[in-house]
Coordinates of C-alpha atoms in Angstrom, one line a residue:
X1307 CA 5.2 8.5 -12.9
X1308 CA 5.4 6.9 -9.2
X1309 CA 6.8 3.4 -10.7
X1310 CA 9.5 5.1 -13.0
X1311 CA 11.2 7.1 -10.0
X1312 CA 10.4 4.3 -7.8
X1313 CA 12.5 2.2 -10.1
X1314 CA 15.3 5.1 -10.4
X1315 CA 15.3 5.5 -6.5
X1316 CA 15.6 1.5 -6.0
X1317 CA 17.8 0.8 -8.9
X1318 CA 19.8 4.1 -9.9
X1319 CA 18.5 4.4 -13.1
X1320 CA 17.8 7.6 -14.6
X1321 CA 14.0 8.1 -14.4
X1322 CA 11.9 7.8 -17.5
X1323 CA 8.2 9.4 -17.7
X1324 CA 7.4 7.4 -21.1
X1325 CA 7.2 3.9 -20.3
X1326 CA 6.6 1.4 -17.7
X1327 CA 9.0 -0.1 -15.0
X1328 CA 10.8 -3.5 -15.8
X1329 CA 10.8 -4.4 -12.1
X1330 CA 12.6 -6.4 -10.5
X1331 CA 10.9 -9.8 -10.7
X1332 CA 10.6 -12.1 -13.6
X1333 CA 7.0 -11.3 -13.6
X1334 CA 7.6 -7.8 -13.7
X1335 CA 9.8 -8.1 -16.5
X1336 CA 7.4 -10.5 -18.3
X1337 CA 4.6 -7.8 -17.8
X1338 CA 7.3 -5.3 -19.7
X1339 CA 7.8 -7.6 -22.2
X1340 CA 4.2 -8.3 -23.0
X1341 CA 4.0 -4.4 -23.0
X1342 CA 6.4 -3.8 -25.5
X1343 CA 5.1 -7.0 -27.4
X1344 CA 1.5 -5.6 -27.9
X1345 CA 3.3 -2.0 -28.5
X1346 CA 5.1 -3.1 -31.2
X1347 CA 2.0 -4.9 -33.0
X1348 CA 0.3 -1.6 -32.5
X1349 CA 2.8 0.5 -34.3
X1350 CA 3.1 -2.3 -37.4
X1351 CA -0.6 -2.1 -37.1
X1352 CA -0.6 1.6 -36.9
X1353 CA 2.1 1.8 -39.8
X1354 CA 0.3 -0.6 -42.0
X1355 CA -3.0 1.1 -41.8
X1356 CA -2.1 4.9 -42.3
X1357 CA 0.4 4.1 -44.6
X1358 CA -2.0 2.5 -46.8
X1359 CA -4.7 5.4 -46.0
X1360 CA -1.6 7.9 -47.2
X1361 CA -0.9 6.2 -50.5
X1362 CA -4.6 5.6 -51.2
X1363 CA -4.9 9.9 -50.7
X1364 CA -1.5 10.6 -52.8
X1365 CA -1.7 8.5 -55.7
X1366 CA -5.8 8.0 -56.1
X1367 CA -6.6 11.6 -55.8
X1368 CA -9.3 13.1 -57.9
X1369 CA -6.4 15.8 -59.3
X1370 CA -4.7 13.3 -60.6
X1371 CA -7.8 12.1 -63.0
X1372 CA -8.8 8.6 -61.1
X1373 CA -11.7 7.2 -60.6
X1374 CA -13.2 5.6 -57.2
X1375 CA -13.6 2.1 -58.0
X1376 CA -17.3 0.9 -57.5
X1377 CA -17.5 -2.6 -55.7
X1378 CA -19.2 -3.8 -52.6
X1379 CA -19.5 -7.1 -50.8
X1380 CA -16.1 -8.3 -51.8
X1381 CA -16.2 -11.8 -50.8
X1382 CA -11.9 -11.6 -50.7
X1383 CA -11.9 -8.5 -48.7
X1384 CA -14.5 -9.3 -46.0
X1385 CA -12.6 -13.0 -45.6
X1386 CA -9.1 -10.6 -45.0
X1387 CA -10.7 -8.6 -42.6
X1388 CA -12.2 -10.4 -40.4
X1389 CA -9.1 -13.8 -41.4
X1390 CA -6.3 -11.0 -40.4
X1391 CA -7.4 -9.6 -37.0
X1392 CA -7.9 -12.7 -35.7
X1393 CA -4.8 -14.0 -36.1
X1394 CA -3.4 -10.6 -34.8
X1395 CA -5.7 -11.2 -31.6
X1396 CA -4.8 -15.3 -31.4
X1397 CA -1.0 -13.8 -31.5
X1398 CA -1.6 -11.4 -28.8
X1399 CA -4.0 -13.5 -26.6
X1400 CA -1.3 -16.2 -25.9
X1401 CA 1.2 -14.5 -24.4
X1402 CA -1.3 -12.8 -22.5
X1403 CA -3.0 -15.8 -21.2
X1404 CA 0.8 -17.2 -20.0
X1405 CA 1.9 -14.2 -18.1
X1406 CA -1.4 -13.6 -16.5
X1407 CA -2.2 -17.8 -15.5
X1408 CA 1.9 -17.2 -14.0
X1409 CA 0.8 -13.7 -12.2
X1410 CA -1.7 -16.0 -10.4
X1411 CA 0.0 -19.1 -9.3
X1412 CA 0.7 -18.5 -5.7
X1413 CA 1.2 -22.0 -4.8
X1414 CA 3.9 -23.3 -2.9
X1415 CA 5.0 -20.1 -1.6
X1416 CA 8.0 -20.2 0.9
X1417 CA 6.5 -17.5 2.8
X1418 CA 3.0 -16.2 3.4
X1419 CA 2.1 -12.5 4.8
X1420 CA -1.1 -11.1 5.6
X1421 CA -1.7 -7.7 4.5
X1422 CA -4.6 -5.8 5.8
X1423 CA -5.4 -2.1 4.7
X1424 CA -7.4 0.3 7.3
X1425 CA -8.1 3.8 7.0
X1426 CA -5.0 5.0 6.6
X1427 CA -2.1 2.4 7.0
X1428 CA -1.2 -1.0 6.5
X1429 CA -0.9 -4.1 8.7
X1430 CA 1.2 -6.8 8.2
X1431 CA 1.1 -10.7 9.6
X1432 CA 3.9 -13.3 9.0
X1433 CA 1.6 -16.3 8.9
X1434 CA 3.7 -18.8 9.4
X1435 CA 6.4 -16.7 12.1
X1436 CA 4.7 -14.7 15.3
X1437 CA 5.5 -11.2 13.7
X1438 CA 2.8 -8.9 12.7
X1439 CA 3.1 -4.9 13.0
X1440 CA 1.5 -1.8 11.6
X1441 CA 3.3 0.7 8.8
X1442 CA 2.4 4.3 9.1
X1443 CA 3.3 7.4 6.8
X1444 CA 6.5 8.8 8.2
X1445 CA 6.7 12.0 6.2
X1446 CA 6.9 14.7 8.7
X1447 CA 3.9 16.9 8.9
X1448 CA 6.0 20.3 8.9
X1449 CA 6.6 18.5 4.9
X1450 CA 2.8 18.4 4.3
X1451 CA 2.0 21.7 5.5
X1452 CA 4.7 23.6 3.4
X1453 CA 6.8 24.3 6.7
X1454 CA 9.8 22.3 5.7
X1455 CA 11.4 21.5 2.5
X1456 CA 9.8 18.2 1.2
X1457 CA 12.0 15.3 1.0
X1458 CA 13.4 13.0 -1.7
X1459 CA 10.5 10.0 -0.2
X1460 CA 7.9 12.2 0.6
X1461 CA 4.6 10.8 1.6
X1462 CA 6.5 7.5 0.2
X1463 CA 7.9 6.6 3.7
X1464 CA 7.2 4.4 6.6
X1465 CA 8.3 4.1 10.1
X1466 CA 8.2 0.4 9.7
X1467 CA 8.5 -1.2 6.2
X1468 CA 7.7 -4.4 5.1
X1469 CA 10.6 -7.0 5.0
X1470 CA 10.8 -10.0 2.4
X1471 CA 14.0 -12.2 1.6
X1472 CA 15.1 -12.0 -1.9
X1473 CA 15.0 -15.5 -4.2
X1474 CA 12.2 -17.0 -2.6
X1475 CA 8.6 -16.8 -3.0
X1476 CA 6.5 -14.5 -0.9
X1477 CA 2.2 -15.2 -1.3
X1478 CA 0.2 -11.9 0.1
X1479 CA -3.4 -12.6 1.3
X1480 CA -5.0 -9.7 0.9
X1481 CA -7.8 -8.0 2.9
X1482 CA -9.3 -5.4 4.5
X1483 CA -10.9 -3.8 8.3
X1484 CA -13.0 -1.4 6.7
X1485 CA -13.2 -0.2 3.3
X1486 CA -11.5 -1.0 0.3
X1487 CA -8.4 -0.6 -0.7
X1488 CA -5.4 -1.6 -3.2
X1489 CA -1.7 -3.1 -2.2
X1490 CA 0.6 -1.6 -5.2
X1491 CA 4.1 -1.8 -5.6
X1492 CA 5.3 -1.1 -9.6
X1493 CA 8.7 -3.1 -9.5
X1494 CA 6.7 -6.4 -8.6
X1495 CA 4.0 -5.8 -11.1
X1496 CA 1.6 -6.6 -8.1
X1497 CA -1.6 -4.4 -7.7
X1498 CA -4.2 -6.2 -5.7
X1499 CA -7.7 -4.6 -4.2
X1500 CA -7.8 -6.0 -0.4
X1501 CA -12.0 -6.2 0.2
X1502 CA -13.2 -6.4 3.6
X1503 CA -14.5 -9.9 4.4
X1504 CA -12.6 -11.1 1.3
X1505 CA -9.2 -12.9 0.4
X1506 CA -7.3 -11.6 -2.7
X1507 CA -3.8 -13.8 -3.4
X1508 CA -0.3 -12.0 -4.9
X1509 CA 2.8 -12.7 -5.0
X1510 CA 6.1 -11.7 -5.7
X1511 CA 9.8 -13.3 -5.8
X1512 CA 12.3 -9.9 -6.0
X1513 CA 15.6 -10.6 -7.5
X1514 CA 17.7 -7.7 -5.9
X1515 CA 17.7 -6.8 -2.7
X1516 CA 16.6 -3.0 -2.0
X1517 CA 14.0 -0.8 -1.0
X1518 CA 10.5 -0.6 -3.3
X1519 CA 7.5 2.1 -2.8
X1520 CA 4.3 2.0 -3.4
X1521 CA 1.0 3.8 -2.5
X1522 CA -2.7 2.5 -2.2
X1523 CA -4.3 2.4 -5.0
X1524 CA -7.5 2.5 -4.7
X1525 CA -9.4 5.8 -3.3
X1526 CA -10.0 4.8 0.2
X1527 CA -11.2 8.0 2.0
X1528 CA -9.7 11.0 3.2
X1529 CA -6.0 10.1 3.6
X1530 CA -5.9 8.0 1.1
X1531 CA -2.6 9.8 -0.6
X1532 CA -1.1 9.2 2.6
X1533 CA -0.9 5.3 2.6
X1534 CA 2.5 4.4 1.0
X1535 CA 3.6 1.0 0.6
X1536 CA 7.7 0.2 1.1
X1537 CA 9.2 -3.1 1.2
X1538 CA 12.5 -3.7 2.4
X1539 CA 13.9 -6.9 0.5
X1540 CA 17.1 -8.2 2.1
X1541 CA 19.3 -11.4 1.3
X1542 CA 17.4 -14.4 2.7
X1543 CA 20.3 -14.7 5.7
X1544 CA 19.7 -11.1 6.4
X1545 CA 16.0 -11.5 6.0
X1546 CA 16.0 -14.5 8.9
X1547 CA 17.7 -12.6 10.8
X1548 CA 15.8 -10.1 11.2
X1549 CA 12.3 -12.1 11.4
X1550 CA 14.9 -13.8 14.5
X1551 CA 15.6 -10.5 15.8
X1552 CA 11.4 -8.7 15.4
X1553 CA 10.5 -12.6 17.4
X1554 CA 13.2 -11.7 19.9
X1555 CA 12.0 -8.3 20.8
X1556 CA 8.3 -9.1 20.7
X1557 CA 9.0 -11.1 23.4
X1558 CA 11.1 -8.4 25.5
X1559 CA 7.8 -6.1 24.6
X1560 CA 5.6 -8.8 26.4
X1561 CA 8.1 -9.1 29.3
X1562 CA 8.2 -5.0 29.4
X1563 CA 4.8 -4.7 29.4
X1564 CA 4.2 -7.3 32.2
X1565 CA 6.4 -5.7 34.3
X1566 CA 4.9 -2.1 33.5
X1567 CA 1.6 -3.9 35.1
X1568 CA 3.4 -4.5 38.2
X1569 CA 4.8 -0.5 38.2
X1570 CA 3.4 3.2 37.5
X1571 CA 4.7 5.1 34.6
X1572 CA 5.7 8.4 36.0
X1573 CA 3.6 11.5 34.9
X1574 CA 6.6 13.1 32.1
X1575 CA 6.9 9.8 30.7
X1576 CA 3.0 9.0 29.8
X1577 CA 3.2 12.5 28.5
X1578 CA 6.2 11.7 26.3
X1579 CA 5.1 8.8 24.9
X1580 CA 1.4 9.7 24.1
X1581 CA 2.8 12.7 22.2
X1582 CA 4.5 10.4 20.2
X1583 CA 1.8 8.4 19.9
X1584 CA -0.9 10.8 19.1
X1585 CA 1.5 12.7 16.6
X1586 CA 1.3 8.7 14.4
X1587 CA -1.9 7.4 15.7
X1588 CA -4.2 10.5 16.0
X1589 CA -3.0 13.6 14.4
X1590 CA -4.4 13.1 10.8
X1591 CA -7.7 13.3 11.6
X1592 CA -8.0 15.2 15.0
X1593 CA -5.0 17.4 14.2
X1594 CA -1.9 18.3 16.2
X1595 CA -3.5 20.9 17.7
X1596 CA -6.9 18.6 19.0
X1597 CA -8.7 20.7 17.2
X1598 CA -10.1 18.4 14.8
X1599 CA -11.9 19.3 11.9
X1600 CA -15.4 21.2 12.5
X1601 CA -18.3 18.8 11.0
X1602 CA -15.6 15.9 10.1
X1603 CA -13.4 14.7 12.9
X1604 CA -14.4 16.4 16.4
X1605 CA -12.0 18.2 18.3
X1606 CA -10.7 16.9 22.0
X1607 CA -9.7 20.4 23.1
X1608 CA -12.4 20.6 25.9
X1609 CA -14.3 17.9 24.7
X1610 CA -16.8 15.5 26.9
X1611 CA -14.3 12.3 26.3
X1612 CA -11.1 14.0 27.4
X1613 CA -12.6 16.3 30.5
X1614 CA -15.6 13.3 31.1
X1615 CA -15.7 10.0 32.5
X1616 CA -11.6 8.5 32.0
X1617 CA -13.3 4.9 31.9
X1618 CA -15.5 6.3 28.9
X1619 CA -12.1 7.8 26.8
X1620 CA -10.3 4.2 27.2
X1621 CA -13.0 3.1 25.8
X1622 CA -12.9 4.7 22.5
X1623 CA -9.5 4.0 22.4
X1624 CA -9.8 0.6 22.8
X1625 CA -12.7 -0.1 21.0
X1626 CA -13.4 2.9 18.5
X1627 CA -16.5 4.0 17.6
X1628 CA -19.2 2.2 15.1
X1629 CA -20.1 4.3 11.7
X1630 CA -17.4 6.7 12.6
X1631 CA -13.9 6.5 11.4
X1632 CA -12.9 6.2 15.1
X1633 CA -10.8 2.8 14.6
X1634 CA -10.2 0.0 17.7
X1635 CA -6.9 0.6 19.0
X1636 CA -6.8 -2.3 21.1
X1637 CA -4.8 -4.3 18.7
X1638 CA -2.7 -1.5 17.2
X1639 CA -0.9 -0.2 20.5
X1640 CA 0.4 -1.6 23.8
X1641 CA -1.2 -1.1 26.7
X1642 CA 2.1 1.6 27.7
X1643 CA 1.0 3.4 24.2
X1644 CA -3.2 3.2 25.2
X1645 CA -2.6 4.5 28.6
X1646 CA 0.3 7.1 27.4
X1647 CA -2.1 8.5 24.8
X1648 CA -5.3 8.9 27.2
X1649 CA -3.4 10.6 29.5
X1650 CA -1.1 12.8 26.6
X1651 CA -5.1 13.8 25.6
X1652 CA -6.3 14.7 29.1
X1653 CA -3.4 16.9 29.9
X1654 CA -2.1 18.7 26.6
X1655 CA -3.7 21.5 25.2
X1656 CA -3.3 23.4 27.9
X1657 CA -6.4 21.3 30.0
X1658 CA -4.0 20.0 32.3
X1659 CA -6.6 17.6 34.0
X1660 CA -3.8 16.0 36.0
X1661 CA -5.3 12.6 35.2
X1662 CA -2.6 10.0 34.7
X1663 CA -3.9 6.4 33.3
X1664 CA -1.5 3.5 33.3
X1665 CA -1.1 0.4 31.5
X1666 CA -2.9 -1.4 34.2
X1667 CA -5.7 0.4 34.2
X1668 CA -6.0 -0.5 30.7
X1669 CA -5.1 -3.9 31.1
X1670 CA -8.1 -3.8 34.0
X1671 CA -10.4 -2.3 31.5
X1672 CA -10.1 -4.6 28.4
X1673 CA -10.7 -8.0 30.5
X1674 CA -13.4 -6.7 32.7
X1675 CA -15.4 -5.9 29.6
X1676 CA -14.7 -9.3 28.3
X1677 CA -11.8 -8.0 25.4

């Protein structure tokens, strides 16, 4: 269902609920072709088989006066029996074989990215460019909760999709930070599990430019239907310009952040941002409200790490929390975000601690304790 009105959204098509995708890659369209290949041999088989089952009923029924013939061990029939599938299975094994052995061959790849699948987003690393960045579900939570009238993406959005040029080759190393789960996108025919502590290779060259969506695949916990996948192809000039322009502004986020060190946010702004924040970051599981869920995901209303030690709350920030789903969000926000979202925590709710962290103080905290 998801890859037929992916494919209609992507393509224009009219959706179809009876049949795969053909993509928009040759292997996709090899994978369709291998489909309707095998289909086919089914219905001959299929037409074959009950056709001779029908005639065998009509025309050597006991109304009519015949006999059942009594033979066994038919030296001719077992020989066709066992002679005739093979050659069915020899005819459907090697076309199989080739589009599977060319599903596998990511060698010389013009591009490699990294794609690593945490509880409940995805994280992606140009390997051989300095751009990596995190893409999070942007379907608004008013959708989820019935409050507003759901949208033609829903939950099959991203505030940051993946980008890959068209016409070249694009190898995904997949893996995971925690459990495991599965990188699909139906108009590539890729569907690959990423394992924690293990590599899996895909890849993909996309013929059109456009947008594609996914989901994760593979149940992966609570959110796990909140984990799309959408990749943004683009013409490969477009596509190196904007890997120039996401270099380009990783840089000014470097020199922003080293001159938020040398300055304080002011009080409305940490508050603006770390409502921003915690609306992507921390609102799934401790709820917009911070009330959490009771015996699942604590609440921070009144809690001991937002009215206790402020060292002790950047620290589960920063680092998470072991055999909790409390993640590390050292390497997922800036130190503007870290400090923005402590603060947003110790002041909303109506607690009002009056505590303000900046980025510095994070900055402090993650190389005193060695970070």
């Amino acid at each position: 269902m998801l890859a037929n009105s992916v494919k209609a959204a992507s393509s224009g098509e009219s959706p179809s609920t009876y049949n795969l995708t053909k993509g928009v890659t040759d292997i996709s369209q090899q994978v369709y072709d291998l489909h309707m290949t095998i289909f086919y041999i089914c219905v001959v088989i299929g037409i074959v088989v009950f056709g001779v089952m029908l005639y065998a009923m009509v025309f050597h029924r006991k109304s009519r006066g015949v006999k059942a013939a009594n033979f066994h061990e038919s030296l001719k029939v077992e020989v066709a029996w066992t002679i005739i599938p093979f050659i069915i299975l020899i005819g459907m094994a090697i076309p199989a074989t080739s589009t599977l052995l060319d599903m596998e061959d990511a060698s010389e790849a013009d591009l490699t990215i990294v794609v690593t699948g945490s509880q409940w987003k995805w994280h992606y690393r140009y390997l051989e460019h300095d751009v990596e960045f995190y893409s999070l579900l942007s379907t608004p939570v008013e959708q989820i909760q019935n409050k507003w009238i759901k949208g033609d993406d829903y939950l099959l959005e991203v505030d940051k999709p993946l980008v890959i040029p068209t016409d070249r080759k694009v190898r995904f190393l997949m893996t995971s930070d925690d459990v495991i789960h599965s990188w699909w996108v139906p108009d590539f025919a890729v569907k690959k599990d990423a394992n924690p502590g293990f590599i899996n290779e895909a890849w993909t060259k996309v013929n059109e430019p456009g947008i594609y969506r996914g989901q994760c695949a593979e149940l992966c916990g609570k959110d796990h239907g909140f984990m799309p996948v959408v990749v943004t192809a683009l013409e490969p000039a477009k596509f190196d310009a904007w890997l120039q322009k996401e270099i380009e502004a990783k840089k000014a986020a470097a020199a922003e952040e080293a001159r938020l060190l040398a300055m304080n946010m002011s009080f409305d702004s940490l508050m603006k941002e770390g409502e921003k924040v915690y609306g992507a970051y921390c609102a799934a599981c401790h709820q917009a409200n911070g009330a959490g869920l009771p015996g699942v995901f604590p609440g921070l209303v009144g809690s001991a790490i937002t009215t206790g030690d402020v060292k002790e709350h950047i620290d589960i920030v920063v680092n998470g929390k072991k055999g909790t789903a409390m993640q590390a969000f050292a390497k997922q926000l800036t130190l503007a975000q870290i400090a923005a979202v402590v603060t947003y925590e110790r002041n909303a709710w109506g607690m009002n601690s009056g505590d303000s962290v900046q980025p510095k103080d994070i900055y402090q905290f993650i190389n005193n304790s060695g970070e």
